Coordinates of C-alpha atoms in Angstrom, one line a residue:
M1 CA -63.6 -13.5 96.7
N2 CA -67.2 -14.6 97.0
K3 CA -68.0 -15.7 100.6
A4 CA -70.6 -18.4 101.1
K5 CA -73.6 -16.8 102.9
T6 CA -76.6 -18.3 104.6
G7 CA -79.7 -18.2 102.5
Q8 CA -77.8 -18.1 99.2
E9 CA -78.9 -21.1 97.0
W10 CA -76.6 -23.3 95.0
G11 CA -77.8 -23.5 91.3
K12 CA -75.9 -26.7 90.7
E13 CA -73.8 -29.2 92.7
V14 CA -71.0 -31.5 91.4
D15 CA -68.0 -33.3 92.7
V16 CA -65.5 -31.6 90.4
L17 CA -65.7 -28.4 88.4
V18 CA -63.1 -28.0 85.6
V19 CA -62.6 -24.5 84.3
G20 CA -61.5 -24.6 80.7
S21 CA -61.9 -27.0 77.9
G22 CA -58.3 -27.4 76.6
A23 CA -56.6 -30.7 76.6
G24 CA -55.5 -30.5 80.3
G25 CA -58.9 -29.6 81.5
M26 CA -60.7 -32.3 79.5
L27 CA -58.2 -35.0 80.5
S28 CA -58.6 -34.1 84.2
A29 CA -62.3 -34.2 83.8
L30 CA -62.2 -37.6 82.1
V31 CA -59.9 -39.1 84.8
A32 CA -62.2 -37.8 87.6
A33 CA -65.3 -39.2 85.8
K34 CA -63.6 -42.6 85.4
N35 CA -63.0 -42.4 89.1
H36 CA -66.8 -42.2 89.6
A37 CA -66.9 -38.4 90.2
D38 CA -69.7 -36.2 89.0
V39 CA -67.9 -33.7 86.8
L40 CA -68.8 -30.5 84.9
I41 CA -66.5 -28.6 82.5
I42 CA -67.2 -24.9 81.8
E43 CA -65.8 -23.0 78.8
K44 CA -66.2 -19.2 78.6
E45 CA -66.1 -19.1 74.8
A46 CA -68.6 -20.4 72.2
L47 CA -66.0 -22.9 70.9
W48 CA -64.3 -25.7 72.9
G49 CA -60.8 -27.1 72.8
G50 CA -58.9 -24.1 73.9
T51 CA -55.4 -23.3 72.6
S52 CA -54.7 -27.1 72.6
A53 CA -57.1 -27.6 69.7
T54 CA -55.3 -25.0 67.6
S55 CA -51.9 -26.4 68.3
G56 CA -49.7 -29.2 66.9
A57 CA -50.6 -31.3 70.0
G58 CA -47.1 -32.5 70.5
I59 CA -46.5 -33.8 74.0
W60 CA -43.1 -34.2 75.6
I61 CA -43.1 -37.5 77.5
P62 CA -39.9 -39.1 78.8
A63 CA -39.6 -42.9 79.0
S64 CA -42.9 -43.7 77.3
D65 CA -44.0 -47.1 76.1
Q66 CA -44.1 -45.8 72.6
A67 CA -40.5 -44.7 72.7
A68 CA -39.4 -48.1 74.0
A69 CA -41.3 -49.8 71.2
A70 CA -39.4 -47.6 68.7
G71 CA -36.1 -48.7 70.3
F72 CA -35.4 -45.7 72.5
H73 CA -34.9 -46.7 76.1
D74 CA -35.1 -43.5 78.1
N75 CA -33.9 -42.8 81.6
L76 CA -36.0 -40.8 84.0
D77 CA -33.0 -39.5 85.8
D78 CA -31.6 -38.2 82.5
A79 CA -34.9 -36.5 81.8
F80 CA -35.0 -34.9 85.2
K81 CA -31.4 -33.7 85.0
Y82 CA -32.1 -32.2 81.5
V83 CA -35.2 -30.3 82.6
R84 CA -33.8 -29.3 86.0
A85 CA -30.8 -27.6 84.5
L86 CA -33.0 -25.6 82.1
S87 CA -35.8 -24.7 84.4
A88 CA -35.9 -21.7 86.7
D89 CA -34.2 -21.9 90.1
N90 CA -37.5 -21.2 91.9
V91 CA -39.2 -24.3 90.4
P92 CA -39.1 -27.0 93.1
D93 CA -37.3 -30.3 92.3
E94 CA -40.5 -32.1 93.4
N95 CA -42.6 -30.4 90.7
I96 CA -40.2 -31.5 88.0
R97 CA -40.0 -35.0 89.4
A98 CA -43.8 -35.2 89.6
F99 CA -44.0 -34.5 85.9
V100 CA -41.1 -36.7 84.8
E101 CA -42.3 -39.7 86.8
N102 CA -46.0 -39.4 85.9
A103 CA -45.9 -38.4 82.3
A104 CA -45.6 -41.9 80.8
K105 CA -48.2 -43.2 83.3
M106 CA -50.6 -40.5 82.0
L107 CA -50.0 -41.3 78.4
R108 CA -50.6 -45.0 79.1
W109 CA -53.8 -44.2 80.9
M110 CA -55.0 -41.9 78.0
G111 CA -54.2 -44.7 75.5
D112 CA -56.2 -47.2 77.5
N113 CA -59.2 -44.9 78.1
T114 CA -59.5 -42.9 74.9
E115 CA -59.2 -43.6 71.1
I116 CA -56.3 -41.1 70.9
D117 CA -53.2 -42.8 69.5
Y118 CA -49.9 -41.1 70.2
Q119 CA -46.6 -42.1 68.5
A120 CA -43.1 -41.2 69.6
F121 CA -41.2 -39.2 66.9
P122 CA -37.5 -38.8 66.2
Y123 CA -37.8 -35.1 67.1
P124 CA -34.7 -33.9 68.9
D125 CA -34.9 -32.1 72.2
Y126 CA -34.5 -28.3 71.8
H127 CA -31.2 -28.4 73.7
A128 CA -30.3 -32.0 72.9
E129 CA -26.6 -31.3 73.4
N130 CA -27.1 -30.6 77.1
P131 CA -26.6 -33.3 79.7
G132 CA -29.7 -35.6 79.7
G133 CA -30.9 -34.3 76.3
S134 CA -31.9 -36.6 73.5
P135 CA -30.4 -35.8 70.1
T136 CA -32.4 -38.7 68.6
G137 CA -35.7 -37.6 70.0
Y138 CA -38.5 -40.0 70.9
R139 CA -39.6 -37.8 73.9
T140 CA -41.9 -35.8 71.6
H141 CA -45.1 -37.6 70.7
M142 CA -47.7 -36.7 68.1
P143 CA -51.3 -37.9 67.7
L144 CA -52.6 -39.8 64.7
P145 CA -55.7 -38.5 62.8
L146 CA -59.2 -39.1 64.1
D147 CA -62.6 -39.3 62.4
G148 CA -64.5 -36.2 63.6
K149 CA -67.8 -37.4 62.2
R150 CA -68.3 -39.4 65.3
L151 CA -68.5 -36.2 67.4
G152 CA -71.8 -35.4 65.7
K153 CA -72.9 -31.8 66.2
D154 CA -70.0 -31.2 68.7
V155 CA -67.5 -31.1 65.8
R156 CA -69.1 -27.8 64.7
T157 CA -68.1 -26.0 67.9
L158 CA -64.6 -27.5 68.0
R159 CA -62.0 -24.8 67.5
F160 CA -60.3 -24.6 64.1
A161 CA -56.6 -25.4 63.9
S162 CA -54.4 -22.4 63.9
P163 CA -53.7 -21.0 60.4
A164 CA -50.1 -22.0 61.0
A165 CA -51.2 -25.7 61.5
S166 CA -53.6 -26.0 58.6
L167 CA -53.5 -25.6 54.8
F168 CA -55.5 -22.6 53.4
G169 CA -56.9 -22.1 56.9
Y170 CA -59.2 -25.0 56.8
L171 CA -57.5 -28.3 55.6
N172 CA -56.1 -30.3 58.5
W173 CA -52.9 -32.2 58.1
H174 CA -50.8 -34.7 60.0
F175 CA -47.2 -34.1 61.1
D176 CA -45.8 -36.5 58.5
E177 CA -47.8 -34.8 55.7
T178 CA -46.0 -31.6 56.4
Y179 CA -42.7 -32.9 54.9
L180 CA -44.4 -34.4 51.9
L181 CA -46.1 -31.1 51.0
L182 CA -43.2 -28.9 52.2
F183 CA -40.6 -30.6 50.0
R184 CA -43.1 -31.7 47.3
G185 CA -42.0 -35.3 47.5
P186 CA -43.2 -38.0 45.1
G187 CA -46.9 -38.1 44.8
W188 CA -47.5 -34.8 46.6
H189 CA -49.9 -33.5 43.8
W190 CA -52.1 -36.6 44.2
H191 CA -52.0 -36.5 48.0
L192 CA -53.1 -32.9 48.0
A193 CA -55.8 -33.5 45.4
K194 CA -57.2 -36.4 47.4
S195 CA -57.2 -34.3 50.6
L196 CA -59.0 -31.4 48.9
M197 CA -61.5 -33.8 47.3
R198 CA -62.2 -35.5 50.6
Y199 CA -62.8 -32.1 52.2
W200 CA -65.0 -30.6 49.5
L201 CA -67.0 -33.7 49.0
D202 CA -68.0 -34.0 52.6
W203 CA -71.6 -33.5 51.9
P204 CA -74.0 -32.3 53.2
F205 CA -71.8 -31.1 56.1
R206 CA -69.8 -28.8 53.8
F207 CA -72.9 -26.7 53.3
I208 CA -73.2 -25.9 57.0
S209 CA -69.6 -25.8 58.2
R210 CA -66.0 -25.1 57.1
K211 CA -64.7 -27.5 59.7
D212 CA -62.5 -30.4 58.4
R213 CA -63.9 -33.5 60.0
R214 CA -60.6 -35.4 59.5
L215 CA -59.1 -34.3 62.8
T216 CA -55.4 -34.0 63.1
L217 CA -52.9 -32.6 65.5
G218 CA -54.6 -30.4 68.2
N219 CA -58.0 -31.2 66.8
A220 CA -57.3 -34.9 67.1
L221 CA -56.3 -34.6 70.7
A222 CA -59.2 -32.4 71.7
G223 CA -61.7 -34.5 69.6
G224 CA -60.5 -37.7 71.1
L225 CA -60.9 -36.4 74.6
R226 CA -64.4 -35.1 73.9
L227 CA -65.5 -38.5 72.4
A228 CA -64.4 -40.2 75.7
L229 CA -66.1 -37.5 77.8
N230 CA -69.3 -37.9 75.8
E231 CA -69.2 -41.7 76.5
K232 CA -69.1 -40.9 80.2
N233 CA -71.9 -38.2 79.8
V234 CA -69.7 -35.5 81.2
P235 CA -71.3 -32.1 80.3
L236 CA -69.3 -29.3 78.7
W237 CA -71.0 -25.9 79.1
L238 CA -70.0 -23.3 76.5
R239 CA -70.4 -19.5 77.1
T240 CA -69.9 -20.1 80.8
S241 CA -67.2 -17.9 82.5
L242 CA -65.7 -18.2 85.9
E243 CA -66.5 -15.0 87.8
D244 CA -65.2 -15.9 91.3
L245 CA -64.3 -18.8 93.6
I246 CA -66.4 -19.4 96.7
V247 CA -64.3 -20.0 99.8
E248 CA -65.5 -21.1 103.3
N249 CA -63.1 -21.4 106.2
G250 CA -60.1 -21.4 103.8
K251 CA -61.5 -24.1 101.6
V252 CA -62.8 -23.6 98.0
I253 CA -66.3 -25.0 98.0
G254 CA -67.6 -23.8 94.7
A255 CA -67.6 -21.1 92.1
L256 CA -69.7 -18.2 90.9
V257 CA -70.0 -18.4 87.1
N258 CA -71.9 -16.6 84.4
H259 CA -73.8 -19.2 82.4
N260 CA -75.4 -17.8 79.1
G261 CA -75.5 -14.4 80.6
E262 CA -77.0 -15.4 84.0
P263 CA -75.1 -15.8 87.3
L264 CA -75.0 -19.3 88.8
R265 CA -73.4 -20.6 92.0
I266 CA -71.9 -24.1 91.6
R267 CA -71.1 -26.1 94.7
T268 CA -68.1 -28.5 94.5
R269 CA -67.8 -31.5 96.8
R270 CA -64.2 -32.4 95.8
G271 CA -62.8 -29.2 94.3
V272 CA -62.2 -26.9 91.3
I273 CA -59.5 -27.5 88.7
L274 CA -58.4 -24.3 87.0
A275 CA -57.4 -25.1 83.4
A276 CA -58.3 -21.9 81.6
G277 CA -55.0 -20.9 80.1
G278 CA -52.8 -18.0 80.8
F279 CA -53.3 -14.2 80.2
D280 CA -52.0 -14.1 76.7
K281 CA -54.9 -11.9 75.5
N282 CA -55.1 -9.6 78.5
Q283 CA -53.1 -6.5 77.6
A284 CA -53.3 -5.0 81.0
M285 CA -51.9 -8.1 82.7
R286 CA -49.1 -8.3 80.1
D287 CA -48.2 -4.7 80.8
A288 CA -48.2 -5.3 84.6
H289 CA -46.4 -8.7 84.6
A290 CA -44.7 -9.5 81.3
P291 CA -43.3 -6.3 79.8
L292 CA -40.7 -8.3 77.8
Y293 CA -43.6 -9.7 75.8
P294 CA -45.8 -6.7 75.5
S295 CA -48.1 -7.5 72.6
A296 CA -51.4 -9.4 73.1
Q297 CA -52.1 -8.9 69.4
Y298 CA -49.1 -11.0 68.4
S299 CA -49.7 -13.8 70.8
G300 CA -50.8 -17.1 69.2
G301 CA -53.1 -17.9 72.1
T302 CA -56.9 -17.9 71.7
S303 CA -59.1 -15.0 72.6
G304 CA -60.4 -16.6 75.8
N305 CA -57.0 -16.6 77.5
T306 CA -57.5 -13.5 79.6
G307 CA -56.2 -14.7 83.0
D308 CA -59.6 -15.2 84.6
A309 CA -58.5 -18.3 86.5
I310 CA -55.3 -16.7 87.7
R311 CA -57.1 -13.6 89.0
A312 CA -59.8 -15.8 90.7
G313 CA -57.0 -17.8 92.4
Q314 CA -55.3 -14.7 93.6
A315 CA -58.5 -13.4 95.1
A316 CA -58.8 -16.7 97.0
G317 CA -55.4 -16.2 98.5
A318 CA -53.2 -18.0 96.0
D319 CA -49.5 -17.1 95.4
T320 CA -48.1 -16.7 91.9
M321 CA -44.8 -17.4 90.3
N322 CA -42.8 -16.4 87.2
M323 CA -45.6 -14.2 85.9
Q324 CA -43.0 -12.5 83.7
S325 CA -42.6 -15.6 81.6
A326 CA -44.1 -16.7 78.3
W327 CA -43.7 -19.4 75.7
A328 CA -41.8 -17.1 73.4
A329 CA -42.0 -17.4 69.6
P330 CA -41.4 -15.5 66.4
V331 CA -44.7 -14.9 64.7
F332 CA -45.9 -13.6 61.4
Y333 CA -48.9 -11.3 61.7
V334 CA -51.4 -10.8 58.9
P335 CA -53.4 -7.6 59.5
G336 CA -57.0 -8.3 60.6
E337 CA -56.2 -11.7 62.0
D338 CA -56.9 -12.3 65.8
R339 CA -53.5 -13.8 66.6
G340 CA -49.9 -14.2 65.4
R341 CA -48.9 -17.2 63.3
L342 CA -46.1 -19.2 64.9
C343 CA -43.0 -19.5 62.6
T344 CA -41.5 -22.9 63.2
I345 CA -40.1 -24.5 60.0
E346 CA -39.3 -21.5 57.7
R347 CA -36.4 -20.2 59.7
A348 CA -34.3 -23.4 59.4
L349 CA -34.8 -23.8 55.6
P350 CA -31.8 -22.9 53.4
G351 CA -31.8 -19.5 51.6
C352 CA -33.2 -17.2 54.3
I353 CA -32.0 -15.0 57.1
M354 CA -33.5 -12.6 59.7
V355 CA -32.2 -9.0 60.1
N356 CA -33.0 -6.2 62.4
Q357 CA -34.1 -2.7 61.3
S358 CA -30.5 -1.8 60.7
G359 CA -30.2 -4.7 58.2
K360 CA -28.0 -6.9 60.4
R361 CA -28.3 -10.5 61.6
Y362 CA -28.4 -10.9 65.3
L363 CA -29.3 -14.6 66.0
N364 CA -29.3 -18.2 64.8
E365 CA -32.5 -18.3 62.9
A366 CA -32.9 -22.1 63.1
A367 CA -32.8 -22.3 66.9
S368 CA -36.0 -23.3 68.7
Y369 CA -38.9 -20.9 68.4
H370 CA -38.7 -20.2 72.2
I371 CA -35.0 -19.2 72.0
V372 CA -35.5 -17.1 68.9
G373 CA -38.6 -15.5 70.4
Q374 CA -36.7 -14.7 73.6
Q375 CA -33.7 -13.2 71.7
M376 CA -36.0 -11.1 69.5
A377 CA -37.8 -9.8 72.6
R378 CA -34.5 -8.9 74.3
Q379 CA -33.1 -7.3 71.2
Q380 CA -36.2 -5.1 71.0
R381 CA -36.0 -4.2 74.7
E382 CA -32.3 -3.3 74.5
H383 CA -32.0 -1.8 71.0
G384 CA -35.6 -1.1 69.8
D385 CA -34.9 -2.5 66.4
A386 CA -36.4 -6.1 66.4
S387 CA -40.2 -5.5 66.2
P388 CA -40.5 -6.1 63.4
T389 CA -37.5 -8.0 62.4
W390 CA -37.3 -8.7 58.6
F391 CA -37.4 -12.3 57.3
I392 CA -35.4 -12.2 54.1
F393 CA -35.5 -14.8 51.2
D394 CA -34.8 -15.0 47.5
H395 CA -36.7 -16.3 44.4
T396 CA -35.4 -19.8 44.9
Y397 CA -36.7 -19.9 48.5
R398 CA -40.0 -18.3 47.4
H399 CA -40.5 -21.0 44.8
N400 CA -39.6 -23.9 47.0
Y401 CA -41.1 -23.2 50.5
P402 CA -43.9 -21.4 52.2
V403 CA -43.3 -18.3 54.3
G404 CA -46.0 -18.2 56.9
P405 CA -49.2 -17.1 55.0
L406 CA -47.2 -16.8 51.7
Y407 CA -47.7 -20.0 49.5
P408 CA -45.0 -21.2 47.1
L409 CA -46.0 -21.8 43.4
V410 CA -48.8 -19.2 43.8
P411 CA -47.9 -15.9 42.0
D412 CA -47.4 -12.8 44.1
W413 CA -50.5 -11.2 42.6
A414 CA -52.7 -14.2 43.5
Q415 CA -51.8 -14.2 47.2
N416 CA -54.2 -13.1 50.0
G417 CA -54.8 -9.4 49.8
M418 CA -53.7 -8.6 53.3
V419 CA -50.6 -10.7 52.9
K420 CA -49.6 -8.6 49.9
T421 CA -49.7 -5.5 52.0
I422 CA -46.9 -6.8 54.2
L423 CA -44.7 -8.4 51.5
K424 CA -41.7 -6.4 50.3
K425 CA -40.0 -7.1 47.0
G426 CA -37.0 -5.8 45.1
R427 CA -35.2 -6.8 41.9
T428 CA -31.9 -6.3 43.7
I429 CA -30.7 -6.4 47.3
G430 CA -30.4 -2.6 47.3
E431 CA -33.9 -2.1 46.0
L432 CA -35.3 -4.5 48.7
A433 CA -33.4 -2.5 51.3
R434 CA -35.0 0.7 50.3
E435 CA -38.5 -1.0 50.4
M436 CA -37.7 -2.2 53.9
G437 CA -36.4 1.2 55.0
V438 CA -32.9 -0.1 55.9
D439 CA -29.5 1.2 54.9
P440 CA -28.6 -0.5 51.6
A441 CA -24.9 -0.7 52.2
T442 CA -25.3 -2.3 55.6
F443 CA -27.9 -4.8 54.3
E444 CA -25.8 -5.7 51.2
A445 CA -22.8 -6.3 53.5
T446 CA -24.9 -8.6 55.7
I447 CA -26.0 -10.6 52.6
D448 CA -22.5 -10.8 51.2
R449 CA -21.0 -12.1 54.4
F450 CA -23.8 -14.6 54.9
N451 CA -23.5 -15.8 51.3
S452 CA -19.8 -16.3 51.5
F453 CA -20.1 -18.7 54.4
A454 CA -23.4 -20.3 53.3
A455 CA -21.8 -21.5 50.1
K456 CA -19.5 -23.6 52.2
G457 CA -22.2 -24.7 54.6
E458 CA -20.8 -22.6 57.5
D459 CA -22.2 -20.0 59.8
P460 CA -19.3 -18.8 62.1
D461 CA -21.4 -15.9 63.3
F462 CA -24.3 -17.8 64.8
H463 CA -23.6 -21.5 64.1
R464 CA -26.9 -22.2 62.3
G465 CA -27.2 -25.8 61.4
D466 CA -24.8 -27.1 64.0
A467 CA -27.3 -28.4 66.5
A468 CA -29.5 -31.5 66.0
Y469 CA -32.6 -29.4 66.3
D470 CA -31.5 -27.0 63.6
K471 CA -31.0 -29.8 61.1
M472 CA -34.4 -31.4 61.8
Y473 CA -36.2 -28.6 60.0
G474 CA -33.5 -28.1 57.3
D475 CA -33.9 -29.4 53.7
P476 CA -32.2 -32.8 53.5
R477 CA -31.7 -32.2 49.8
V478 CA -29.3 -29.4 50.4
G479 CA -25.7 -29.9 51.5
P480 CA -23.3 -29.8 53.2
N481 CA -25.6 -27.9 55.6
P482 CA -29.3 -28.4 55.2
C483 CA -30.0 -25.0 56.8
L484 CA -27.7 -22.9 54.6
R485 CA -27.8 -21.7 51.0
P486 CA -26.7 -18.3 49.6
I487 CA -29.4 -15.7 49.0
E488 CA -28.5 -14.8 45.4
K489 CA -31.3 -15.2 42.9
G490 CA -33.7 -12.2 42.5
P491 CA -36.3 -11.0 42.9
F492 CA -35.6 -10.7 46.6
Y493 CA -38.3 -10.6 49.3
A494 CA -38.9 -9.6 52.9
M495 CA -41.7 -10.1 55.4
P496 CA -42.0 -8.6 58.9
I497 CA -41.7 -11.1 61.7
Y498 CA -42.4 -10.2 65.4
P499 CA -41.3 -11.2 68.8
G500 CA -44.5 -12.9 70.1
D501 CA -45.5 -16.0 72.0
I502 CA -47.9 -19.0 72.0
G503 CA -49.1 -18.3 75.5
T504 CA -48.0 -17.0 78.9
N505 CA -46.6 -19.7 81.3
G506 CA -46.3 -17.9 84.6
G507 CA -49.3 -18.3 86.9
L508 CA -50.6 -19.8 90.2
R509 CA -48.0 -21.5 92.3
T510 CA -48.7 -25.2 92.7
D511 CA -47.2 -28.2 94.5
P512 CA -46.4 -31.7 93.0
L513 CA -50.1 -32.7 93.3
A514 CA -51.1 -29.6 91.3
R515 CA -52.7 -28.1 94.5
V516 CA -52.7 -24.3 94.5
I517 CA -50.4 -22.8 97.1
D518 CA -51.1 -19.7 99.2
A519 CA -48.7 -16.9 100.2
A520 CA -47.8 -18.9 103.4
G521 CA -46.7 -21.9 101.3
K522 CA -49.7 -24.0 102.2
P523 CA -52.1 -25.8 99.8
I524 CA -55.6 -24.2 99.4
E525 CA -58.0 -27.0 100.0
G526 CA -60.2 -27.8 97.1
L527 CA -58.2 -25.8 94.5
Y528 CA -56.0 -27.1 91.8
A529 CA -54.4 -25.5 88.7
I530 CA -52.8 -26.9 85.6
G531 CA -51.6 -25.8 82.2
N532 CA -50.9 -22.1 81.7
S533 CA -53.1 -21.2 84.6
A534 CA -50.3 -22.6 86.8
A535 CA -46.7 -21.6 86.8
S536 CA -44.9 -24.1 84.5
A537 CA -42.5 -26.6 85.9
M538 CA -40.3 -25.7 82.9
G539 CA -39.7 -22.2 84.4
E540 CA -38.8 -19.9 81.5
S541 CA -37.3 -22.7 79.5
Y542 CA -38.6 -24.8 76.6
P543 CA -36.8 -28.2 76.7
G544 CA -38.6 -29.8 73.8
A545 CA -41.6 -29.9 71.6
G546 CA -44.6 -30.6 73.8
V547 CA -43.6 -29.2 77.1
T548 CA -46.7 -27.1 77.2
I549 CA -49.4 -29.7 76.6
G550 CA -47.4 -32.7 78.1
P551 CA -47.3 -31.2 81.6
A552 CA -50.9 -29.9 81.3
L553 CA -52.1 -33.4 80.7
T554 CA -49.8 -34.9 83.3
F555 CA -50.7 -32.5 86.1
G556 CA -54.4 -32.8 85.1
Y557 CA -54.1 -36.6 85.6
I558 CA -52.3 -36.1 88.9
A559 CA -54.9 -33.5 90.2
A560 CA -57.9 -35.5 89.2
N561 CA -56.6 -38.7 90.8
H562 CA -55.7 -36.9 94.0
M563 CA -58.9 -35.1 94.4
T564 CA -61.0 -38.2 93.8
G565 CA -58.9 -40.3 96.2
S566 CA -57.2 -42.5 93.6
N567 CA -53.6 -43.7 94.1
Q568 CA -52.8 -44.0 90.4
A569 CA -50.6 -40.9 90.3

C-alpha cells in the first residue's frame, strides 16, 4: 500500500478514477460525468472494452420497461426469491436486493443517456423451473447493432468480439442473425453475402484495420458507452496500469499508476472505482484460490484480467469473498489462441453427446454452460477423466451445424490448420473410439444406449431437452425433442472440449452501495468495486444470461451515484 508522503507531488487530480474499460467501468464513469464529476478511465491494455466487448453483451434485468412493453410484467419479489435461492449463503440479502431493485433503473438511465438500444428477449432463465424463475424469459436483454464509424479512430482500438461471437473471427453478428445462419433459414445465403460485401467494401478502412465497424453484441455495448463518454469529453487512457492505491488515514485518496511506462500519482477527490475484471489470466492466483478451475489458458477472459485491482484492494485492507468461484463454462481450445471459445449452442443441438475419457456420458449436455462447466470441473477433480471431454457428433450434425471453430458445409480438408489437428474422425464408432483413445466396446455401448432413447425423444439418464432452457437452443425442426437425434450416420467425429470459464467471479467484498469492505466489516472510504473485481451477488450460481454484465452495470450505476452525491440509486 502506497502511503501519501509530504513532498510527493500529484501528477494528476480528478474527482473519480475508474480502473478498467469494460462495460461496468465505462457506465460508472459516464454516470459520474453526467453528475458533473471530473472523471478519468485507465486501461492497462492497448485495447479498450475489456471482456465486455468480446461478449454477447446480454444483461439480466428483472422488471424492465422493455419487458413490460413486450407483455411480460415481472415481479421484483419473484426475481429476488429466484436469485436468493441460487446464490451463496454468504452473499447478503441487501446486495441481491440492491441489484434487483436498481437494475431496471440503470437500464432506463442508460437508454436515456446513450444511443444503446436494449431489447428484452424470450430467453428463459437458466433455472426457470425454480420458484421465481421465468420460463418465458424477458429478463435477458440484448443490444441492437450500432454504427461504429461514428467512433472515428477509437474504433481501431476497440477489442474484437470473441471468436465464439463472430463469424470467421472478424464478422460481427446480432443475436437474431445467429438463428438465421445456424439453421440456414430462407434467404440465409443472401444475408451472409450482403454482410460479407458490407465488410469487405468498407473502404478505405478495410486497408488499415480488420475491425468490423458494424458493432453488435459486446462491441455495440462498449461502442455505445464510448460514444457517450466522448461526448462528455471523458478521457480513457490506454496502456495505463494500476500499481497501488494511495491511502491516508484509512481513506483511499488516489492511486499510483504506470502510464505509458512512467509512474504517475493520481489524486482522487471522490474516490476510485475498481472495474478491472477478475484474475482469469493469473495462473498463480488461480492455483491459490480457485483450484477447481485450474487453467488460465482455457479461460475465455481477456489477457488483462490478472487480478491487479483485487490485489490492490487487499493491500489497502479490503476483505475478499468467494475467491474459489468462477463463471464456469465448457470451452473449445484451438492451439495457439489466447483463450478458450465458449461452447453455448452446440451442446443442445440434436445429434451430439459429450463423453469422458472412458467413453461414457456423465451430464446433460444441453444444460446452461455454467452448470456444464461446473460438472466437468468436478468430474475432472474427482475422476481425472474430463479434461478433455470428447464432443461427439456424426455426419448429419457435421453438415448441419457448427462445432466451435469447425464450420459446416466447409470440407474437412479446407478447415483451419490448427482446427484439423484437434479433430478426430472415424468411418465407424469403433474406429473413432480408437482415434480418441477410449475403449471401443464401452463407447459403442454408450452410443447404442443414447440412440435407442434419442429415437423416441427421451433421455432418462440425464433428461436432456426437458427444461425450457435446453429447448431454447435445440433445433425446432427436429421432433419430438429438439435436443435429441440418434448419432448414426458416418463418418463420425470428436473434438476435445475442456472445463473452463468466462472469468472468475470471486473478489473484493462489497456492500449494497458497491463500497469495498475491510476485514472488520466496515466500508473503506473512497474505494468501490464492481464487476468481476468484486465478489458477485450471484455467489457461485448463474441464474440467467447476463448476470455477469447486468450486475456490473447496475453496481457501477449505484457506485457512481453514491460517490457523486446523487440520490438516483
